[in-house]
Coordinates of N, CA, C and O in Angstrom, one line a residue:
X30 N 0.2 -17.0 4.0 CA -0.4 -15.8 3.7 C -1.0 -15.8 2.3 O -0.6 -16.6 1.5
X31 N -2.2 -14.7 2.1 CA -2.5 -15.0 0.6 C -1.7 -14.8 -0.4 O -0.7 -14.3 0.0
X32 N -1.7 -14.9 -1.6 CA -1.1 -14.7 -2.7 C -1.4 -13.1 -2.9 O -2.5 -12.6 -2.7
X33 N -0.3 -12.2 -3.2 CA -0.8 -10.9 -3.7 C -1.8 -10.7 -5.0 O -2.0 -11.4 -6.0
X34 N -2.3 -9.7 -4.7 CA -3.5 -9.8 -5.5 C -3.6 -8.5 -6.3 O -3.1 -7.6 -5.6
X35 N -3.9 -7.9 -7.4 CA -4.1 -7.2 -8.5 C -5.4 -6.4 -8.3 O -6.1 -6.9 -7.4
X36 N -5.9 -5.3 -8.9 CA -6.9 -4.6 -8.4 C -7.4 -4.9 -10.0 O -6.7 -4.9 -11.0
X37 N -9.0 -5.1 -9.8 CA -9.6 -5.5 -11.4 C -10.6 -3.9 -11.4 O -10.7 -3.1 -10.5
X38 N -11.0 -4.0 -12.9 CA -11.6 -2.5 -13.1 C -13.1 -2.4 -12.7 O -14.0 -3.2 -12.3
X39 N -13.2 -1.4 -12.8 CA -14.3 -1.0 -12.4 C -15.5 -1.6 -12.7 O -15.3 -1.5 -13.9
X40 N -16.6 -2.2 -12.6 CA -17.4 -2.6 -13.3 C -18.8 -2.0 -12.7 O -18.9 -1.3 -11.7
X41 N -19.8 -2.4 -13.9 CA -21.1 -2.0 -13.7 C -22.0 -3.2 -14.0 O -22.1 -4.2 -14.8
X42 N -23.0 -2.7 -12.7 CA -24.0 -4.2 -12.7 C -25.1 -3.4 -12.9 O -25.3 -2.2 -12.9
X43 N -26.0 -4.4 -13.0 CA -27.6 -3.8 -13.7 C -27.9 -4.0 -12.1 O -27.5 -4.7 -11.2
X44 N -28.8 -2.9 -12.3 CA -29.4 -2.5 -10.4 C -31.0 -3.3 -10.5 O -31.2 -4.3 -11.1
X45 N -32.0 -2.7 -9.9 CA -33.1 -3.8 -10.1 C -34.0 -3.1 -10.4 O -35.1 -3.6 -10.2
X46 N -34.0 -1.7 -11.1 CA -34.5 -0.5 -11.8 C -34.0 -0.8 -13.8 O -34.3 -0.1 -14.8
X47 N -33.2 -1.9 -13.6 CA -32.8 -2.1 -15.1 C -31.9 -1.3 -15.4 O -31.6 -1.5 -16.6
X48 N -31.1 -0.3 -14.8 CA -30.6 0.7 -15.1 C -28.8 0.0 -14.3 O -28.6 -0.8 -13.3
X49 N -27.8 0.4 -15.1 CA -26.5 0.0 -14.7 C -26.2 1.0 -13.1 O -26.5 2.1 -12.7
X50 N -25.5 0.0 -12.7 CA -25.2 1.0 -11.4 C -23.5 0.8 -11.2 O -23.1 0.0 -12.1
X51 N -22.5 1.5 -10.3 CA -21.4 1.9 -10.6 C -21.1 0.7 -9.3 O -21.8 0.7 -8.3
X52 N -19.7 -0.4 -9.5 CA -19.6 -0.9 -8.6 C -18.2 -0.4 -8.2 O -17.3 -0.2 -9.0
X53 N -18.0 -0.3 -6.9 CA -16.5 -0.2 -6.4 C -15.0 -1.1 -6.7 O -14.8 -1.9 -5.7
X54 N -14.3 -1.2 -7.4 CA -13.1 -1.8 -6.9 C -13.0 -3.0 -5.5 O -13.4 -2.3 -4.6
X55 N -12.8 -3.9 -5.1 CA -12.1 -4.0 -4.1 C -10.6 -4.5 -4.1 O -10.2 -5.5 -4.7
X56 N -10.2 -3.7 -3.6 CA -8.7 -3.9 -3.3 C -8.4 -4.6 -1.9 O -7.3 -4.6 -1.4
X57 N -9.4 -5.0 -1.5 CA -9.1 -6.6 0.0 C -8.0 -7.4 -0.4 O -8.2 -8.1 -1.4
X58 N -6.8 -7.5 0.2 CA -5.4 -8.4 0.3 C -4.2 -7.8 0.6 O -4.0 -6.7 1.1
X59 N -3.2 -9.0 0.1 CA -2.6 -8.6 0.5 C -1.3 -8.4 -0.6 O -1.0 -9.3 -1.3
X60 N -0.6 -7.1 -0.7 CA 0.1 -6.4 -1.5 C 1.5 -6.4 -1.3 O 2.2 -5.9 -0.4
X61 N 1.9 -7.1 -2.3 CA 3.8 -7.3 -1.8 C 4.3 -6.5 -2.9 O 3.9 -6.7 -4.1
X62 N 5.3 -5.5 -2.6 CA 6.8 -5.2 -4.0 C 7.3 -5.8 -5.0 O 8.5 -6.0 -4.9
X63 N 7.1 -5.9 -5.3 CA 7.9 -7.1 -6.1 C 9.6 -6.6 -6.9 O 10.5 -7.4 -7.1
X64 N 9.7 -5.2 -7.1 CA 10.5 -4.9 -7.5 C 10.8 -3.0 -6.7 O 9.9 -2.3 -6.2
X65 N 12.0 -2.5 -6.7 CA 12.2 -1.2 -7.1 C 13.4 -1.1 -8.0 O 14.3 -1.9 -7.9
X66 N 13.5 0.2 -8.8 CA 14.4 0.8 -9.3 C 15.0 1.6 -8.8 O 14.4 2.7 -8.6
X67 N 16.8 1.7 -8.5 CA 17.0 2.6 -8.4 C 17.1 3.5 -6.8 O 17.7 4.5 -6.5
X68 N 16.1 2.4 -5.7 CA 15.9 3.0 -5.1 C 16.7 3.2 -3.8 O 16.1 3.6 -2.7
X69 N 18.2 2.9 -4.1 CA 19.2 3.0 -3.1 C 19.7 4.6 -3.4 O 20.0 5.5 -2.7
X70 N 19.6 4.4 -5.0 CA 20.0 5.8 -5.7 C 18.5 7.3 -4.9 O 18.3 8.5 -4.6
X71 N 18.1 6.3 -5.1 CA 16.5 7.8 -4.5 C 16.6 7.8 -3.6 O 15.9 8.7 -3.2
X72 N 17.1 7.1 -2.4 CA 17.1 7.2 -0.9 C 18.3 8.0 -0.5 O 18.3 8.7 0.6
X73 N 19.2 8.0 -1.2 CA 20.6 8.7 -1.0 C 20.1 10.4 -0.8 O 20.0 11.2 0.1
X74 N 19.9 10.3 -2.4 CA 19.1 12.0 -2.7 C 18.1 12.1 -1.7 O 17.9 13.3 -1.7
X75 N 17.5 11.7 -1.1 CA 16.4 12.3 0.0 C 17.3 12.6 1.3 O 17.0 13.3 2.2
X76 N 18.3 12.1 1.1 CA 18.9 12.3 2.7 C 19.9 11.2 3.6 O 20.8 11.4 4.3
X77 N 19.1 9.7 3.1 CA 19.6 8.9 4.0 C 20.9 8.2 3.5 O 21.3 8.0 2.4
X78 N 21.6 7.9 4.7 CA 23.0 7.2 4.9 C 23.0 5.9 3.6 O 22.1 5.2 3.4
X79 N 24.1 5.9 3.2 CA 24.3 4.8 2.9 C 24.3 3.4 2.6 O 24.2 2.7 1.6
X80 N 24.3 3.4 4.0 CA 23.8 1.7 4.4 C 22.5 1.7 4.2 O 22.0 0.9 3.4
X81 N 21.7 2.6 5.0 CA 20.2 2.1 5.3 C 20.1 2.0 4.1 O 20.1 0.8 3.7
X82 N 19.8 3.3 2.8 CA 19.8 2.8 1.3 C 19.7 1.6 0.9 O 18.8 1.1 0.3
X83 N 21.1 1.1 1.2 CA 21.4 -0.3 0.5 C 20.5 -1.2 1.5 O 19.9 -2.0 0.8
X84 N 20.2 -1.5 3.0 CA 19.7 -2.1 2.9 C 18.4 -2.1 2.8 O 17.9 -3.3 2.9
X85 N 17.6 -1.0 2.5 CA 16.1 -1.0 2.1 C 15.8 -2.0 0.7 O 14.7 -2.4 0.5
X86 N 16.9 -2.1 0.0 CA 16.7 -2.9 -1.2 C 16.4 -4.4 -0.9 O 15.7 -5.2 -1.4
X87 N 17.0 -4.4 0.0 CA 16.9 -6.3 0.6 C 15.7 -6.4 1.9 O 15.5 -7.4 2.6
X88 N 14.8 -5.0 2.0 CA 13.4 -5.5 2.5 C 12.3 -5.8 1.6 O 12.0 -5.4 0.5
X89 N 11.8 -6.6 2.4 CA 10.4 -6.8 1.9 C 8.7 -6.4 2.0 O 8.0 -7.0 2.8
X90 N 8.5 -5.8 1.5 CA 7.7 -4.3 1.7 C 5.9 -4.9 1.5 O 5.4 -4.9 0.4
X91 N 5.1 -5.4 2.7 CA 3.9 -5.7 2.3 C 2.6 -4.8 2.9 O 2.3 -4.7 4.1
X92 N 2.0 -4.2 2.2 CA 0.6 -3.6 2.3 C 0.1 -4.2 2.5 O 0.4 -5.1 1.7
X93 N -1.1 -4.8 3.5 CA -2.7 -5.4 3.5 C -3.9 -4.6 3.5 O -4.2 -3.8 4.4
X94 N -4.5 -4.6 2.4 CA -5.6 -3.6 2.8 C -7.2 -4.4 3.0 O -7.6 -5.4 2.4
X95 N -7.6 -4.0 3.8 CA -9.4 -4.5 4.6 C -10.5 -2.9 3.9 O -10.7 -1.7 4.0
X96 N -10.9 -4.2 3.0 CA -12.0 -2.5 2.3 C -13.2 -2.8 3.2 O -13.3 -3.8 3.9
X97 N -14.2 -1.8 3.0 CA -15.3 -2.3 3.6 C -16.3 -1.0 2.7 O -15.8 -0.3 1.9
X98 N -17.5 -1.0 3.0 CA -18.2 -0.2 2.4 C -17.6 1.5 2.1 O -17.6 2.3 1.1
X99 N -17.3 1.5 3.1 CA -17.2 3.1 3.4 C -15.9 3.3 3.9 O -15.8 4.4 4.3
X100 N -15.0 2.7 4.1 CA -13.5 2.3 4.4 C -12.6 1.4 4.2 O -12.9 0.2 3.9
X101 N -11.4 2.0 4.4 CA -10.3 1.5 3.5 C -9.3 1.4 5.0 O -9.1 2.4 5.7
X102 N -8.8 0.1 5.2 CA -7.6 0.3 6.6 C -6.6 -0.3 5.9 O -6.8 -1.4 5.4
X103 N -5.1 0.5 5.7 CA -4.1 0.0 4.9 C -2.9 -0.1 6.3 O -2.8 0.8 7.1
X104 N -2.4 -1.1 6.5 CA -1.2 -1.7 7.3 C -0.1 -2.3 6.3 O -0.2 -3.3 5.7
X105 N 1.3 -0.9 6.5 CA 2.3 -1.5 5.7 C 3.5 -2.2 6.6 O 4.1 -1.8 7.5
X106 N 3.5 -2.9 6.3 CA 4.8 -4.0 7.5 C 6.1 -3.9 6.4 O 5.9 -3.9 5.2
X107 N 7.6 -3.6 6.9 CA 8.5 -4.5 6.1 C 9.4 -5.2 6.7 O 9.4 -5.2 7.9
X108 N 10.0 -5.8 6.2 CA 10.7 -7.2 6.7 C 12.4 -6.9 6.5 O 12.3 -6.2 5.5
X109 N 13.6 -7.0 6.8 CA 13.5 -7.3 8.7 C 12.7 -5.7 9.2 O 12.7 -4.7 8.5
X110 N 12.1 -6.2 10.6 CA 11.0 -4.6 10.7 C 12.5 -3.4 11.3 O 12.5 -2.2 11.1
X111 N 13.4 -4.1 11.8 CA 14.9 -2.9 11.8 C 14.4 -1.8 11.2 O 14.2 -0.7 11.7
X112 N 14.2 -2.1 9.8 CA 14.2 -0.9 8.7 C 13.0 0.3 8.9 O 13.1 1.5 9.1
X113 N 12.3 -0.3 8.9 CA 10.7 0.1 9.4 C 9.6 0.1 10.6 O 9.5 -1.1 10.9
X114 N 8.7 0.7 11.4 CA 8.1 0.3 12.0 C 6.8 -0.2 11.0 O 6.8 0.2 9.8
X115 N 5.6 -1.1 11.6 CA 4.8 -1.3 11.3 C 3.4 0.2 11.3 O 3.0 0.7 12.3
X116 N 3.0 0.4 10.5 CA 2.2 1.8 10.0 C 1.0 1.4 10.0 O 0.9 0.2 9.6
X117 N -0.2 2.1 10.4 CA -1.3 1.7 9.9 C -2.3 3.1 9.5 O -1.7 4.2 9.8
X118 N -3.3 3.2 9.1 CA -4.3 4.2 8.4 C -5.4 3.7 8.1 O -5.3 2.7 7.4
X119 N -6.5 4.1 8.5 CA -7.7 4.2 7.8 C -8.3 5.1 6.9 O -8.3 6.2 7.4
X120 N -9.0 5.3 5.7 CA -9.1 6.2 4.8 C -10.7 6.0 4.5 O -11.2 4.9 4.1
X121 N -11.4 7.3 4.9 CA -12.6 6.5 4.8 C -12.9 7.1 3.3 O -12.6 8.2 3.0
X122 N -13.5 6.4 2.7 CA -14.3 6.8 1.7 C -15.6 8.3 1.8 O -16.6 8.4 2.5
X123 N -14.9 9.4 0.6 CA -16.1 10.3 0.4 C -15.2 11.0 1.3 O -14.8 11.9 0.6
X124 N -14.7 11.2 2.1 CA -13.9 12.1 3.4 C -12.7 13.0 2.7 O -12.0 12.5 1.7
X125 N -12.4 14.3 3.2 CA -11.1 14.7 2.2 C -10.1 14.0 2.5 O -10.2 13.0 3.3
X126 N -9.0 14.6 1.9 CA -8.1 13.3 2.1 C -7.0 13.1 3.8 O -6.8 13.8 4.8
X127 N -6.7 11.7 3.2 CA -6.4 11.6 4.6 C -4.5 11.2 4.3 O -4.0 10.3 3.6
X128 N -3.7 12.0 5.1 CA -2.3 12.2 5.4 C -1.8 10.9 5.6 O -2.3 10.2 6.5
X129 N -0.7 10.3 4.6 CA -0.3 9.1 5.3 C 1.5 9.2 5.1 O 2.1 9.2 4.0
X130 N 2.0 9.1 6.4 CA 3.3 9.5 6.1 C 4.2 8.2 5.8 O 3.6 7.1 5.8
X131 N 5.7 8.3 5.6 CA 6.4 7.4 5.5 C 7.4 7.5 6.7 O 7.4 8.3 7.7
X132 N 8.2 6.2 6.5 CA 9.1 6.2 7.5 C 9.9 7.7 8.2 O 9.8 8.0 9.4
X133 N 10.6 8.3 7.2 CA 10.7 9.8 7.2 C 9.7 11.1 8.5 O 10.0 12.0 9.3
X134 N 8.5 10.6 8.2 CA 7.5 11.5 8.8 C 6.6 11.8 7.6 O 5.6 12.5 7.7

């Protein structure tokens, strides 16, 4: 799989009017966790058991996102999938916003 990847800033290109034009981000790849804090302690306070808590710390939590001009399709997988089902969403660009829940609902 690819190496995760970092989102770079915004930039601006000269259009063919000589004039700068505004380019998009792309955030195309694929996005792994690398760490959480705490987050046996923040799962407790939301509600859940114990265990699940503790074992959410020993998954492995990867985002892929597919940009395209006018949309964004985010697929979060985690590993073992027990913990989680696989999620997916499309967000299109310019649209209000779009609801994306968690395992919870």
């Amino acid at each position: 799989s690819a190496p995760a990847r970092r989102p770079g800033k915004a930039a601006k290109a000269a259009s063919a009017g000589g004039k700068e034009a505004f380019v998009r981000p792309d955030f195309t790849g694929q996005w792994r966790m690398e760490r959480a804090e705490n987050l046996s302690g923040f799962m407790q306070a939301i509600g859940y058991n114990y265990f699940i808590a503790k074992a959410a710390g020993l998954a492995r939590v990867t985002q892929t996102i597919v940009q395209t001009e006018d949309e964004l399709s985010f697929v979060f997988e985690v590993i073992p999938p027990l913990l989680a089902a696989r999620r997916e969403c499309i967000v299109r660009v310019g649209a209000p916003e779009t609801k994306m829940t968690d395992d919870a609902g």
